[in-house]
Short mmCIF file of C-alpha atoms and ligand atoms in Angstrom, two decimals:
data_model
loop_
_atom_site.label_atom_id
_atom_site.label_comp_id
_atom_site.label_asym_id
_atom_site.label_seq_id
_atom_site.Cartn_x
_atom_site.Cartn_y
_atom_site.Cartn_z
CA MET A 179 -13.38 -33.54 3.97
CA ARG A 180 -13.39 -36.12 6.71
CA ASP A 181 -16.92 -37.44 6.18
CA THR A 182 -17.23 -37.34 2.41
CA VAL A 183 -13.90 -36.97 0.61
CA ILE A 184 -11.45 -39.03 2.66
CA PRO A 185 -13.46 -42.27 2.12
CA TYR A 186 -12.83 -41.77 -1.63
CA GLU A 187 -9.06 -42.07 -1.14
CA ARG A 188 -9.39 -45.83 -1.67
CA ASP A 189 -11.44 -45.39 -4.85
CA PRO A 190 -9.56 -47.24 -7.60
CA ARG A 191 -10.50 -44.81 -10.41
CA ARG A 192 -7.01 -43.54 -11.36
CA ASP A 193 -5.39 -42.89 -14.74
CA HIS A 194 -2.18 -44.62 -15.81
CA HIS A 195 -0.12 -41.93 -14.00
CA GLY A 196 -2.03 -42.65 -10.78
CA ALA A 197 -4.02 -39.38 -10.86
CA PRO A 198 -7.77 -39.41 -10.13
CA THR A 199 -9.80 -39.89 -13.31
CA GLU A 200 -12.04 -37.08 -14.62
CA GLU A 201 -15.04 -39.27 -13.71
CA LEU A 202 -13.94 -39.50 -10.08
CA VAL A 203 -13.25 -35.76 -9.91
CA GLU A 204 -16.69 -34.98 -11.39
CA GLU A 205 -18.37 -37.20 -8.81
CA LEU A 206 -16.49 -35.45 -5.99
CA LYS A 207 -17.32 -32.00 -7.40
CA GLU A 208 -20.97 -32.95 -7.51
CA LYS A 209 -20.84 -33.80 -3.79
CA ALA A 210 -19.12 -30.49 -3.05
CA ARG A 211 -21.70 -28.61 -5.16
CA ALA A 212 -24.54 -30.29 -3.27
CA ALA A 213 -22.90 -29.41 0.06
CA GLY A 214 -22.42 -25.77 -1.04
CA VAL A 215 -18.61 -25.93 -0.78
CA LEU A 216 -17.60 -25.87 -4.46
CA THR A 217 -15.16 -23.01 -5.15
CA PRO A 218 -15.67 -21.79 -1.57
CA HIS A 219 -13.02 -19.05 -1.80
CA ILE A 220 -14.95 -17.12 -4.50
CA LEU A 221 -18.26 -15.62 -3.43
CA PRO A 222 -21.42 -15.56 -5.62
CA ASP A 223 -20.82 -11.87 -6.49
CA GLY A 224 -17.38 -12.83 -7.91
CA SER A 225 -15.41 -11.35 -5.01
CA HIS A 226 -12.64 -13.34 -3.38
CA LEU A 227 -12.26 -14.23 0.29
CA THR A 228 -9.35 -12.40 1.94
CA GLN A 229 -6.10 -14.34 1.88
CA ARG A 230 -6.40 -14.98 5.62
CA GLU A 231 -9.89 -16.39 5.10
CA THR A 232 -8.69 -18.34 2.08
CA ALA A 233 -6.06 -19.98 4.30
CA VAL A 234 -8.79 -21.53 6.48
CA VAL A 235 -10.68 -22.94 3.50
CA LEU A 236 -7.71 -24.14 1.47
CA THR A 237 -6.02 -25.78 4.45
CA ALA A 238 -9.24 -27.68 5.17
CA SER A 239 -9.56 -28.74 1.52
CA GLY A 240 -5.94 -29.94 1.63
CA LEU A 241 -6.64 -32.53 4.36
CA SER A 242 -7.04 -35.06 1.53
CA PRO A 243 -5.09 -35.06 -1.75
CA LEU A 244 -8.57 -35.35 -3.34
CA GLY A 245 -9.97 -32.38 -1.41
CA PRO A 246 -8.75 -29.52 -3.63
CA LEU A 247 -10.10 -31.34 -6.70
CA ALA A 248 -13.46 -31.92 -5.01
CA CYS A 249 -13.83 -28.31 -3.87
CA ASN A 250 -12.25 -26.66 -6.94
CA THR A 251 -9.46 -25.14 -4.87
CA ALA A 252 -6.67 -27.04 -6.68
CA ALA A 253 -3.68 -25.69 -8.59
CA PRO A 254 -3.42 -24.38 -11.23
CA ASP A 255 -7.14 -23.49 -11.44
CA GLU A 256 -7.22 -21.62 -8.15
CA GLY A 257 -4.35 -19.32 -9.21
CA ASN A 258 -5.76 -18.92 -12.71
CA MET A 259 -9.19 -17.99 -11.36
CA TYR A 260 -7.55 -15.44 -9.06
CA LEU A 261 -5.69 -13.87 -11.99
CA LEU A 262 -8.71 -13.72 -14.31
CA GLY A 263 -10.87 -12.34 -11.48
CA LYS A 264 -8.37 -9.52 -10.93
CA VAL A 265 -7.41 -8.55 -14.46
CA GLY A 266 -9.81 -10.19 -16.96
CA SER A 267 -12.19 -7.96 -18.98
CA PRO A 268 -15.94 -8.67 -18.49
CA ASP A 269 -15.89 -10.59 -21.79
CA ILE A 270 -12.90 -12.71 -20.76
CA GLN A 271 -14.46 -13.35 -17.36
CA ALA A 272 -17.76 -14.45 -18.89
CA ARG A 273 -16.10 -16.75 -21.40
CA PHE A 274 -13.10 -18.18 -19.54
CA LEU A 275 -13.51 -17.52 -15.80
CA LYS A 276 -17.19 -18.44 -15.33
CA PRO A 277 -16.83 -22.12 -16.35
CA LEU A 278 -13.81 -22.42 -14.05
CA VAL A 279 -15.62 -20.95 -11.05
CA GLU A 280 -18.61 -23.18 -11.73
CA GLY A 281 -16.32 -26.21 -11.79
CA ARG A 282 -17.30 -27.04 -15.37
CA ALA A 283 -13.78 -26.69 -16.79
CA ARG A 284 -10.10 -27.03 -15.85
CA SER A 285 -7.30 -24.69 -16.90
CA ALA A 286 -3.54 -24.75 -17.45
CA PHE A 287 -0.79 -22.14 -17.18
CA PHE A 288 1.87 -22.34 -19.91
CA MET A 289 5.15 -20.76 -18.78
CA THR A 290 8.03 -23.27 -18.42
CA GLU A 291 9.85 -24.47 -21.55
CA PRO A 292 12.09 -27.38 -22.60
CA ASP A 293 15.18 -27.06 -24.84
CA GLY A 294 16.93 -24.35 -22.79
CA GLY A 295 13.93 -21.99 -22.56
CA ALA A 296 12.17 -20.47 -19.54
CA GLY A 297 12.63 -22.34 -16.26
CA SER A 298 13.89 -20.78 -13.04
CA ASP A 299 14.72 -17.79 -15.24
CA PRO A 300 11.51 -16.75 -17.09
CA SER A 301 13.42 -14.14 -19.11
CA MET A 302 14.87 -17.07 -21.13
CA MET A 303 11.46 -17.56 -22.71
CA GLN A 304 11.71 -18.77 -26.31
CA THR A 305 8.03 -19.07 -27.26
CA ARG A 306 7.41 -16.22 -29.70
CA CYS A 307 4.30 -14.27 -30.71
CA HIS A 308 3.67 -11.67 -33.39
CA GLN A 309 0.62 -9.73 -34.47
CA ASP A 310 -1.06 -10.58 -37.76
CA GLY A 311 -4.06 -8.31 -38.39
CA ASN A 312 -6.45 -8.65 -35.47
CA HIS A 313 -4.84 -11.93 -34.34
CA TRP A 314 -1.64 -12.95 -32.59
CA VAL A 315 0.33 -15.96 -33.83
CA ILE A 316 2.17 -18.05 -31.22
CA ASN A 317 4.92 -20.64 -31.76
CA GLY A 318 7.04 -22.52 -29.24
CA ARG A 319 7.29 -25.40 -26.81
CA LYS A 320 6.27 -25.70 -23.16
CA THR A 321 6.90 -28.30 -20.49
CA PHE A 322 5.60 -29.36 -17.05
CA ILE A 323 2.23 -27.83 -17.93
CA THR A 324 0.02 -29.15 -15.16
CA GLY A 325 -3.36 -30.34 -16.26
CA ALA A 326 -2.96 -29.27 -19.91
CA GLN A 327 -4.26 -32.67 -20.88
CA GLY A 328 -8.01 -32.39 -20.30
CA ALA A 329 -8.04 -28.62 -19.70
CA LYS A 330 -10.52 -26.36 -21.49
CA VAL A 331 -8.81 -23.02 -20.77
CA GLY A 332 -5.14 -22.18 -21.39
CA ILE A 333 -3.15 -19.15 -20.24
CA ILE A 334 -0.07 -18.92 -22.46
CA MET A 335 3.05 -16.81 -21.96
CA ALA A 336 5.00 -15.83 -25.09
CA LYS A 337 7.43 -13.10 -26.11
CA SER A 338 6.81 -10.35 -28.69
CA ASP A 339 9.31 -7.65 -29.69
CA ASP A 340 7.88 -5.61 -26.76
CA GLY A 341 8.51 -8.34 -24.16
CA ALA A 342 6.36 -10.97 -22.46
CA CYS A 343 2.68 -11.32 -23.36
CA MET A 344 -0.14 -13.36 -21.83
CA PHE A 345 -2.93 -14.94 -23.86
CA LEU A 346 -6.09 -16.88 -23.18
CA THR A 347 -7.08 -19.74 -25.43
CA ASP A 348 -9.65 -22.48 -25.65
CA LEU A 349 -8.38 -26.01 -25.20
CA PRO A 350 -8.02 -28.51 -26.69
CA HIS A 351 -6.83 -26.72 -29.82
CA PRO A 352 -5.50 -28.24 -33.06
CA ALA A 353 -2.47 -25.88 -32.92
CA ILE A 354 -1.53 -27.10 -29.41
CA ARG A 355 -0.13 -30.62 -29.44
CA ILE A 356 0.57 -32.66 -26.31
CA ASP A 357 3.89 -34.39 -27.06
CA ARG A 358 4.16 -36.39 -23.85
CA VAL A 359 3.12 -36.58 -20.22
CA PRO A 360 6.08 -37.92 -18.22
CA ASN A 361 5.71 -40.07 -15.13
CA THR A 362 6.45 -37.85 -12.13
CA ILE A 363 7.01 -38.28 -8.40
CA ASP A 364 3.60 -36.71 -7.67
CA ASN A 365 0.21 -37.84 -8.93
CA SER A 366 -2.49 -35.71 -7.32
CA MET A 367 -3.10 -33.53 -10.37
CA PRO A 368 -5.31 -34.81 -13.24
CA GLY A 369 -3.63 -34.52 -16.63
CA GLY A 370 -0.12 -34.71 -15.13
CA HIS A 371 2.55 -32.27 -16.31
CA ALA A 372 2.66 -32.21 -20.12
CA THR A 373 5.28 -31.24 -22.68
CA ILE A 374 3.64 -29.33 -25.50
CA THR A 375 4.28 -27.92 -28.96
CA ILE A 376 2.45 -24.76 -30.00
CA ASP A 377 2.40 -24.59 -33.78
CA ASN A 378 1.05 -21.37 -35.36
CA LEU A 379 -1.66 -20.86 -32.75
CA ARG A 380 -3.83 -17.91 -33.83
CA VAL A 381 -5.42 -16.02 -30.94
CA PRO A 382 -7.82 -13.07 -31.42
CA ALA A 383 -6.21 -9.84 -30.17
CA ASP A 384 -8.87 -9.35 -27.49
CA GLN A 385 -7.71 -12.61 -25.85
CA MET A 386 -4.45 -10.99 -24.79
CA LEU A 387 -4.44 -9.98 -21.12
CA GLY A 388 -3.33 -6.33 -21.00
CA ASN A 389 -0.97 -5.07 -23.70
CA SER A 390 2.00 -6.47 -25.57
CA GLY A 391 5.03 -6.51 -23.23
CA GLU A 392 2.94 -6.50 -20.02
CA GLY A 393 2.89 -10.28 -19.55
CA PHE A 394 5.29 -10.44 -16.61
CA GLN A 395 3.37 -7.68 -14.81
CA TYR A 396 0.23 -9.80 -15.13
CA ALA A 397 2.13 -12.91 -14.03
CA GLN A 398 3.11 -10.97 -10.88
CA VAL A 399 -0.57 -10.64 -9.93
CA ARG A 400 -0.87 -14.43 -9.81
CA LEU A 401 2.55 -15.09 -8.30
CA SER A 402 2.29 -14.42 -4.56
CA PRO A 403 -1.28 -15.71 -3.98
CA ALA A 404 -0.50 -18.88 -5.97
CA ARG A 405 2.66 -19.55 -3.94
CA LEU A 406 0.72 -19.03 -0.76
CA SER A 407 -2.22 -21.20 -1.71
CA HIS A 408 0.14 -24.14 -2.34
CA CYS A 409 1.44 -23.60 1.22
CA MET A 410 -2.13 -23.63 2.54
CA ARG A 411 -3.20 -26.84 0.76
CA TRP A 412 -0.01 -28.77 1.52
CA ARG A 413 -0.11 -27.68 5.15
CA GLY A 414 -3.56 -29.31 5.31
CA ALA A 415 -2.11 -32.50 3.82
CA CYS A 416 0.71 -32.52 6.38
CA ILE A 417 -1.69 -31.95 9.27
CA ARG A 418 -3.43 -35.14 8.15
CA ALA A 419 -0.17 -37.08 7.66
CA HIS A 420 0.87 -35.99 11.15
CA GLU A 421 -2.46 -37.22 12.58
CA ILE A 422 -1.91 -40.62 10.95
CA ALA A 423 1.66 -40.83 12.28
CA MET A 424 0.51 -39.79 15.79
CA ASP A 425 -2.13 -42.50 15.74
CA TYR A 426 0.45 -45.09 14.67
CA ALA A 427 2.94 -43.99 17.34
CA ASN A 428 0.30 -44.23 20.07
CA ARG A 429 -0.77 -47.76 19.12
CA ARG A 430 2.38 -49.50 17.91
CA MET A 431 4.57 -51.28 20.50
CA ALA A 432 8.36 -51.73 20.41
CA PHE A 433 10.71 -52.79 23.22
CA GLY A 434 7.90 -53.08 25.76
CA LYS A 435 6.26 -49.69 25.26
CA THR A 436 4.35 -47.65 22.67
CA LEU A 437 6.47 -45.83 20.09
CA ILE A 438 5.37 -42.43 21.42
CA ASP A 439 7.06 -43.30 24.72
CA HIS A 440 10.41 -43.66 22.97
CA GLU A 441 11.99 -40.23 23.12
CA GLY A 442 13.30 -40.49 19.54
CA VAL A 443 9.76 -40.90 18.21
CA GLY A 444 8.18 -38.39 20.59
CA PHE A 445 10.73 -35.77 19.56
CA MET A 446 9.96 -36.32 15.86
CA LEU A 447 6.26 -35.71 16.49
CA ALA A 448 7.04 -32.70 18.70
CA GLU A 449 9.17 -31.23 15.92
CA ASN A 450 6.26 -31.79 13.53
CA MET A 451 4.00 -29.76 15.85
CA ILE A 452 6.54 -26.94 15.83
CA ASP A 453 7.00 -26.98 12.04
CA LEU A 454 3.23 -27.07 11.45
CA LYS A 455 2.63 -24.14 13.79
CA GLN A 456 5.48 -22.11 12.29
CA SER A 457 4.05 -22.81 8.82
CA GLU A 458 0.61 -21.63 9.95
CA LEU A 459 2.06 -18.40 11.32
CA MET A 460 4.19 -17.78 8.23
CA ILE A 461 1.13 -18.28 5.98
CA ASP A 462 -0.97 -16.00 8.18
CA TRP A 463 1.72 -13.28 8.17
CA CYS A 464 2.14 -13.37 4.39
CA ALA A 465 -1.65 -13.49 3.88
CA SER A 466 -2.07 -10.33 5.94
CA VAL A 467 0.62 -8.60 3.86
CA LEU A 468 -1.31 -9.47 0.68
CA ASP A 469 -4.62 -8.46 2.31
CA GLY A 470 -3.02 -5.08 3.00
CA GLY A 471 -2.76 -4.54 -0.77
CA SER A 472 0.95 -5.28 -1.25
CA LEU A 473 2.19 -7.60 -4.02
CA GLY A 474 4.12 -9.42 -1.27
CA THR A 475 6.83 -10.67 -3.60
CA ALA A 476 9.58 -10.96 -0.98
CA GLU A 477 7.16 -12.06 1.74
CA SER A 478 5.70 -14.85 -0.43
CA SER A 479 9.22 -15.98 -1.34
CA MET A 480 10.05 -16.23 2.36
CA ALA A 481 6.79 -18.02 3.13
CA LYS A 482 7.17 -20.43 0.20
CA VAL A 483 10.70 -21.43 1.26
CA ALA A 484 9.92 -21.67 4.97
CA VAL A 485 6.68 -23.61 4.54
CA SER A 486 7.77 -26.01 1.77
CA GLU A 487 10.97 -26.88 3.64
CA ALA A 488 9.13 -27.27 6.97
CA LEU A 489 6.44 -29.46 5.39
CA MET A 490 9.10 -31.63 3.74
CA ARG A 491 10.57 -32.25 7.20
CA VAL A 492 7.09 -33.03 8.58
CA ALA A 493 6.27 -35.48 5.79
CA ASP A 494 9.66 -37.18 6.11
CA ARG A 495 9.26 -37.60 9.87
CA CYS A 496 5.74 -39.04 9.40
CA VAL A 497 7.17 -41.70 7.06
CA GLN A 498 9.98 -42.46 9.55
CA VAL A 499 7.67 -42.72 12.57
CA MET A 500 5.52 -45.25 10.72
CA GLY A 501 8.38 -47.54 9.73
CA GLY A 502 7.60 -49.84 6.78
CA MET A 503 3.95 -48.77 6.83
CA GLY A 504 5.11 -45.22 6.07
CA VAL A 505 6.34 -46.13 2.60
CA THR A 506 3.25 -48.10 1.58
CA ALA A 507 0.25 -46.64 -0.22
CA ASP A 508 -1.95 -47.99 2.62
CA THR A 509 -2.08 -44.46 4.04
CA ILE A 510 -1.74 -41.06 2.33
CA VAL A 511 1.53 -40.39 4.21
CA GLU A 512 3.57 -41.85 1.36
CA GLN A 513 1.77 -39.71 -1.24
CA VAL A 514 2.08 -36.54 0.83
CA PHE A 515 5.84 -37.15 1.10
CA ARG A 516 6.12 -37.43 -2.71
CA GLU A 517 3.89 -34.44 -3.41
CA ILE A 518 5.76 -32.13 -1.03
CA ARG A 519 9.05 -33.07 -2.69
CA ALA A 520 7.77 -31.61 -5.94
CA PHE A 521 6.43 -28.52 -4.12
CA ARG A 522 10.03 -27.57 -3.22
CA ILE A 523 10.58 -27.06 -6.97
CA TYR A 524 7.44 -25.60 -8.58
CA ASP A 525 6.42 -21.99 -8.05
CA GLY A 526 10.13 -21.29 -7.66
CA PRO A 527 12.73 -23.70 -6.26
CA THR A 528 13.96 -22.89 -2.74
CA GLU A 529 17.37 -21.74 -4.04
CA VAL A 530 15.83 -19.31 -6.55
CA HIS A 531 13.74 -17.67 -3.81
CA LYS A 532 16.78 -17.39 -1.54
CA TRP A 533 18.80 -15.94 -4.41
CA SER A 534 16.15 -13.29 -5.16
CA LEU A 535 15.95 -12.46 -1.44
CA ALA A 536 19.74 -12.06 -1.41
CA LYS A 537 19.45 -9.65 -4.36
CA LYS A 538 16.89 -7.66 -2.36
CA ILE A 539 19.22 -7.58 0.64
CA LYS A 540 21.96 -6.15 -1.58
CA ARG A 541 19.57 -3.61 -3.18
CA ASP A 542 18.25 -2.46 0.19
CA TRP A 543 21.79 -2.21 1.57
CA LYS A 544 22.88 -0.06 -1.39
CA ALA A 545 19.82 2.17 -1.01
CA ALA A 546 20.49 2.56 2.72
CA GLN A 547 24.12 3.45 2.01
CA ALA A 548 23.10 6.02 -0.60
CA GLY A 549 20.51 7.49 1.80
CA SER A 550 22.96 7.79 4.68
CA GLY A 551 25.61 9.40 2.50
CA VAL A 552 28.11 6.61 3.33
CA ALA A 553 30.30 5.90 0.26
C1 FAD B 675 5.10 -30.87 -10.39
C2 FAD B 675 5.41 -29.66 -11.21
C3 FAD B 675 4.37 -28.91 -11.77
C4 FAD B 675 4.65 -27.80 -12.56
N1 FAD B 675 3.61 -27.12 -13.17
C5 FAD B 675 3.89 -26.10 -14.01
C6 FAD B 675 2.84 -25.44 -14.75
O1 FAD B 675 1.64 -25.77 -14.61
N2 FAD B 675 3.17 -24.46 -15.61
C7 FAD B 675 4.46 -24.06 -15.81
O2 FAD B 675 4.70 -23.16 -16.60
N3 FAD B 675 5.49 -24.68 -15.14
C8 FAD B 675 5.22 -25.67 -14.25
N4 FAD B 675 6.26 -26.31 -13.59
C9 FAD B 675 7.64 -25.92 -13.84
C10 FAD B 675 8.27 -25.20 -12.69
O3 FAD B 675 7.76 -23.91 -12.58
C11 FAD B 675 9.78 -25.27 -12.93
O4 FAD B 675 10.17 -26.62 -12.74
C12 FAD B 675 10.57 -24.36 -12.00
O5 FAD B 675 10.33 -23.00 -12.31
C13 FAD B 675 12.08 -24.61 -12.15
O6 FAD B 675 12.46 -24.57 -13.47
P1 FAD B 675 13.31 -25.79 -14.09
O7 FAD B 675 12.58 -27.05 -13.79
O8 FAD B 675 13.58 -25.48 -15.51
O9 FAD B 675 14.65 -25.82 -13.25
P2 FAD B 675 16.04 -25.17 -13.66
O10 FAD B 675 15.84 -23.75 -14.08
O11 FAD B 675 16.73 -26.09 -14.60
O12 FAD B 675 16.80 -25.18 -12.26
C14 FAD B 675 17.25 -26.41 -11.66
C15 FAD B 675 17.75 -26.13 -10.26
O13 FAD B 675 18.81 -25.18 -10.31
C16 FAD B 675 18.85 -24.42 -9.11
N5 FAD B 675 18.86 -22.97 -9.45
C17 FAD B 675 18.29 -22.36 -10.52
N6 FAD B 675 18.50 -21.03 -10.46
C18 FAD B 675 19.23 -20.80 -9.33
C19 FAD B 675 19.77 -19.64 -8.70
N7 FAD B 675 19.59 -18.42 -9.21
N8 FAD B 675 20.48 -19.81 -7.57
C20 FAD B 675 20.66 -21.04 -7.02
N9 FAD B 675 20.16 -22.16 -7.55
C21 FAD B 675 19.46 -22.05 -8.68
C22 FAD B 675 17.60 -24.81 -8.29
O14 FAD B 675 17.99 -25.73 -7.30
C23 FAD B 675 16.72 -25.49 -9.33
O15 FAD B 675 15.88 -26.47 -8.74
C24 FAD B 675 5.98 -27.41 -12.77
C25 FAD B 675 7.03 -28.16 -12.19
C26 FAD B 675 6.75 -29.27 -11.43
C27 FAD B 675 7.88 -30.05 -10.84
#
């Protein structure tokens, strides 16, 4: 990261949303391939590193906003590869997973919807699917679909009469139209976050993951590891932002001494150290729960809230410590601040995780009451 990728941060090849161009990403991937660190979390036999091991690799790749793209550890591909590796049939793995692992294709996950459809509440899904012979026909709209523009593999959630379903499709596809890609606060992800219309998409029946109505169960497989891997990558980015802020505070003078010697600045950096360490421990704890074979739904909710909120504080303090320099694009601190802001929303906003934890508290309390015979 430090020797090869970070020097590319000043490379001007960006699209009109500020994201790295496909050409730049390809060049970076080639370097990673040559160094033997492309898709480092998936081993040649197709097995996955443990979550605790993954944390080491993904945190290192996160040191630069370009790192996950270079090493093929970026969202949403990393989560999609995990899902297909766990539940894809050999045919699906050969056709859709292999090009992703080899870094020859990007993928997108189609869940969220505009017009009052699925958002924080996925059960509001409006995209419909029905079977027609040996095909399924899908109609609906999706929004905030990261990387859909330029992706070659799509994982689409839609509802049949049985419930949620999950499909794989090739992209681009004439039945999948990109309506717009809005400007967003973040810009590390190629393709941005598109709004899409799906118009009579016909998918062969064997491209459904599992059975009709099992879509949310399959989404669960992806859920906790994907939440956690965002924590890992963004913790890497905040470690770097903190290093830059520390360097600034140790060099810059104000009122006759270096900034670090002003208690107000020193305390901000000390609080960063504490937040970064707590984030590391929270990630490690949740990773060991997942490595133990649990789905880790509650644990990954707790980790996602704790880490995203802690990293937001870290990024904000880095900007503050660096004064005017902190808000310029001269360092990655400004970008990390913007990216982490979005992370507090995707993969479940903080409030939704707290709300589902509160529901669990109530459920557990009721179960304990019933067990103890207390009315
Ligand atoms: C950068 C980015 C990338 C994304 N990439 C993808 C992608 O690739 N694929 C995909 O399918 N989706 C993606 N999303 C969408 C993301 O998953 C949704 O934004 C998220 O689930 C929230 O849904 P919403 O935006 O509709 O917010 P809403 O459902 O409108 O909620 C708005 C706010 O209401 C509050 N809220 C909601 N429910 C509760 C509750 N029960 N209790 C308390 N407060 C609550 C929260 O503060 C929440 O932020 C992405 C989003 C962003 C920002």
